[in-house]
XYZ file of C-alpha atoms in Angstrom:
176
model
C 74.680 69.051 154.450
C 76.409 65.658 154.318
C 78.447 64.538 151.319
C 79.119 60.813 151.372
C 81.905 58.910 149.674
C 80.921 55.509 151.091
C 77.963 56.001 153.461
C 79.576 53.593 155.944
C 78.245 54.829 159.312
C 74.955 56.261 158.209
C 74.368 59.947 157.742
C 71.942 60.377 160.612
C 74.174 58.491 163.052
C 77.120 60.720 162.103
C 75.052 63.894 162.457
C 73.797 62.767 165.871
C 77.259 61.809 167.115
C 78.770 65.105 165.902
C 75.982 67.026 167.646
C 76.774 65.184 170.901
C 80.507 65.800 170.548
C 79.980 69.479 169.735
C 77.783 69.840 172.822
C 80.644 68.339 174.851
C 83.173 70.725 173.236
C 80.928 73.687 174.096
C 80.406 72.523 177.677
C 84.159 72.011 178.173
C 84.852 75.581 177.024
C 82.014 77.134 179.033
C 82.948 75.252 182.214
C 86.677 75.822 181.582
C 87.340 72.098 181.908
C 89.419 70.452 179.194
C 88.881 67.143 180.978
C 85.316 67.034 179.660
C 86.554 66.699 176.088
C 89.987 65.086 176.414
C 88.667 61.618 175.535
C 87.622 62.886 172.098
C 91.248 63.007 170.888
C 93.241 60.289 169.144
C 96.736 59.570 170.491
C 98.246 61.186 167.385
C 95.877 64.176 167.355
C 97.007 67.570 166.117
C 95.610 71.070 166.536
C 96.075 73.977 164.142
C 95.002 77.003 166.184
C 95.208 80.551 164.898
C 98.325 82.418 166.115
C 100.161 79.109 166.779
C 102.331 76.612 164.959
C 101.189 73.013 164.844
C 100.208 71.701 168.287
C 101.186 68.051 168.338
C 99.603 65.412 170.562
C 96.967 65.234 173.284
C 99.265 66.496 176.072
C 100.102 69.716 174.185
C 96.474 70.120 173.103
C 95.448 69.814 176.768
C 98.065 72.409 177.751
C 96.795 74.777 175.052
C 93.100 74.488 175.959
C 93.669 74.553 179.719
C 95.545 77.858 179.313
C 93.043 79.363 176.861
C 90.032 78.311 178.936
C 91.492 80.030 181.997
C 91.883 83.259 179.999
C 88.545 83.182 178.204
C 85.621 82.798 180.578
C 82.623 82.533 178.264
C 79.104 83.831 178.678
C 78.031 82.124 175.436
C 79.504 79.708 172.904
C 77.782 78.281 169.845
C 78.962 76.026 167.031
C 77.117 75.390 163.796
C 78.121 72.502 161.571
C 78.017 73.687 157.962
C 79.193 70.601 156.096
C 79.971 66.984 156.847
C 82.060 65.066 154.346
C 81.970 61.345 154.976
C 84.916 59.392 153.630
C 85.637 55.688 153.957
C 87.515 55.915 157.274
C 87.123 59.605 158.179
C 84.547 62.304 158.633
C 85.495 65.922 157.884
C 83.319 68.465 159.666
C 83.424 72.169 158.886
C 81.493 74.858 160.665
C 81.259 78.260 162.273
C 81.550 79.277 165.909
C 80.720 82.297 168.016
C 82.194 82.915 171.470
C 81.067 85.719 173.739
C 83.568 86.385 176.499
C 82.285 87.475 179.906
C 83.783 90.935 179.358
C 81.626 91.242 176.211
C 84.148 90.627 173.408
C 82.694 88.538 170.575
C 84.921 86.149 168.620
C 83.521 84.657 165.417
C 85.350 82.008 163.465
C 85.438 78.866 161.426
C 86.545 75.370 162.356
C 87.336 72.055 160.750
C 87.524 68.734 162.534
C 89.010 65.555 161.068
C 87.316 62.597 162.768
C 88.480 58.980 162.482
C 85.749 56.342 162.267
C 86.140 53.479 164.720
C 84.167 50.744 166.398
C 83.493 53.079 169.332
C 82.449 55.984 167.126
C 84.334 59.067 166.026
C 87.730 60.123 167.416
C 89.246 63.542 166.778
C 92.457 63.224 164.724
C 92.845 66.832 163.602
C 91.324 70.105 164.650
C 91.803 73.533 163.069
C 90.200 76.893 163.677
C 90.623 80.557 162.906
C 88.797 83.842 163.241
C 86.655 85.514 160.607
C 87.740 88.987 161.653
C 90.843 90.804 162.764
C 91.630 90.212 166.418
C 92.916 93.533 167.730
C 94.834 92.048 170.659
C 95.649 88.374 170.056
C 97.904 88.086 173.133
C 95.201 86.438 175.325
C 94.790 83.854 172.555
C 98.486 82.944 172.452
C 100.051 80.276 174.627
C 103.675 81.343 174.527
C 105.042 78.045 175.858
C 103.332 76.204 172.998
C 104.783 78.621 170.434
C 108.272 78.254 171.877
C 108.098 74.449 171.943
C 106.797 74.085 168.394
C 107.641 70.776 166.727
C 110.071 70.754 163.811
C 108.665 71.422 160.381
C 106.979 68.454 158.790
C 107.448 65.859 157.591
C 108.086 64.425 161.038
C 108.478 60.727 161.533
C 105.080 59.184 162.116
C 103.152 62.443 161.655
C 101.700 64.170 158.676
C 99.107 66.881 158.452
C 96.053 65.594 156.608
C 95.696 67.372 153.267
C 92.282 68.598 154.386
C 93.829 70.598 157.246
C 96.507 72.061 154.966
C 93.815 73.138 152.508
C 91.688 74.569 155.306
C 94.657 76.489 156.711
C 95.432 77.984 153.283
C 91.776 78.949 152.857
C 91.740 80.554 156.317
C 94.864 82.594 155.597
C 93.153 84.029 152.523
C 90.171 85.208 154.607
C 91.880 86.843 157.561
């Protein structure tokens, strides 16, 4: 379902581009190669990952995913876009994911991506995800170095969390 505030890029073009980018995200996770998806991120990108404070910037996002990928070899990973909200300069994508680790553990969750529209297509400005169930042992999902090097509480000069991610985070906390 696509809700459109302006209809600037065209609904079908957005759906097609998001499908391509989600396929790339899945392939990066399955092949344990962050490099496959690193070009998706804006220079001021942020990540709100469950069990972590705000992860600020592409370098820290790369550190997070490189560590998590090495700990979570996947036998299957699917993402399903549930809603696409098209705004004048952004596209907000929400969806569900399912990861099956090679040892058999299944992780189900929700995600939200905040994409910036540009001449070259969509760029990932903000990413958030959480699990739809209790994770008995979250330690493999925690990157301790990231937690210890958390940025100061916002507002931080030049950075603000989009209201959509704050709302999504609050919604996620109410579900888990």
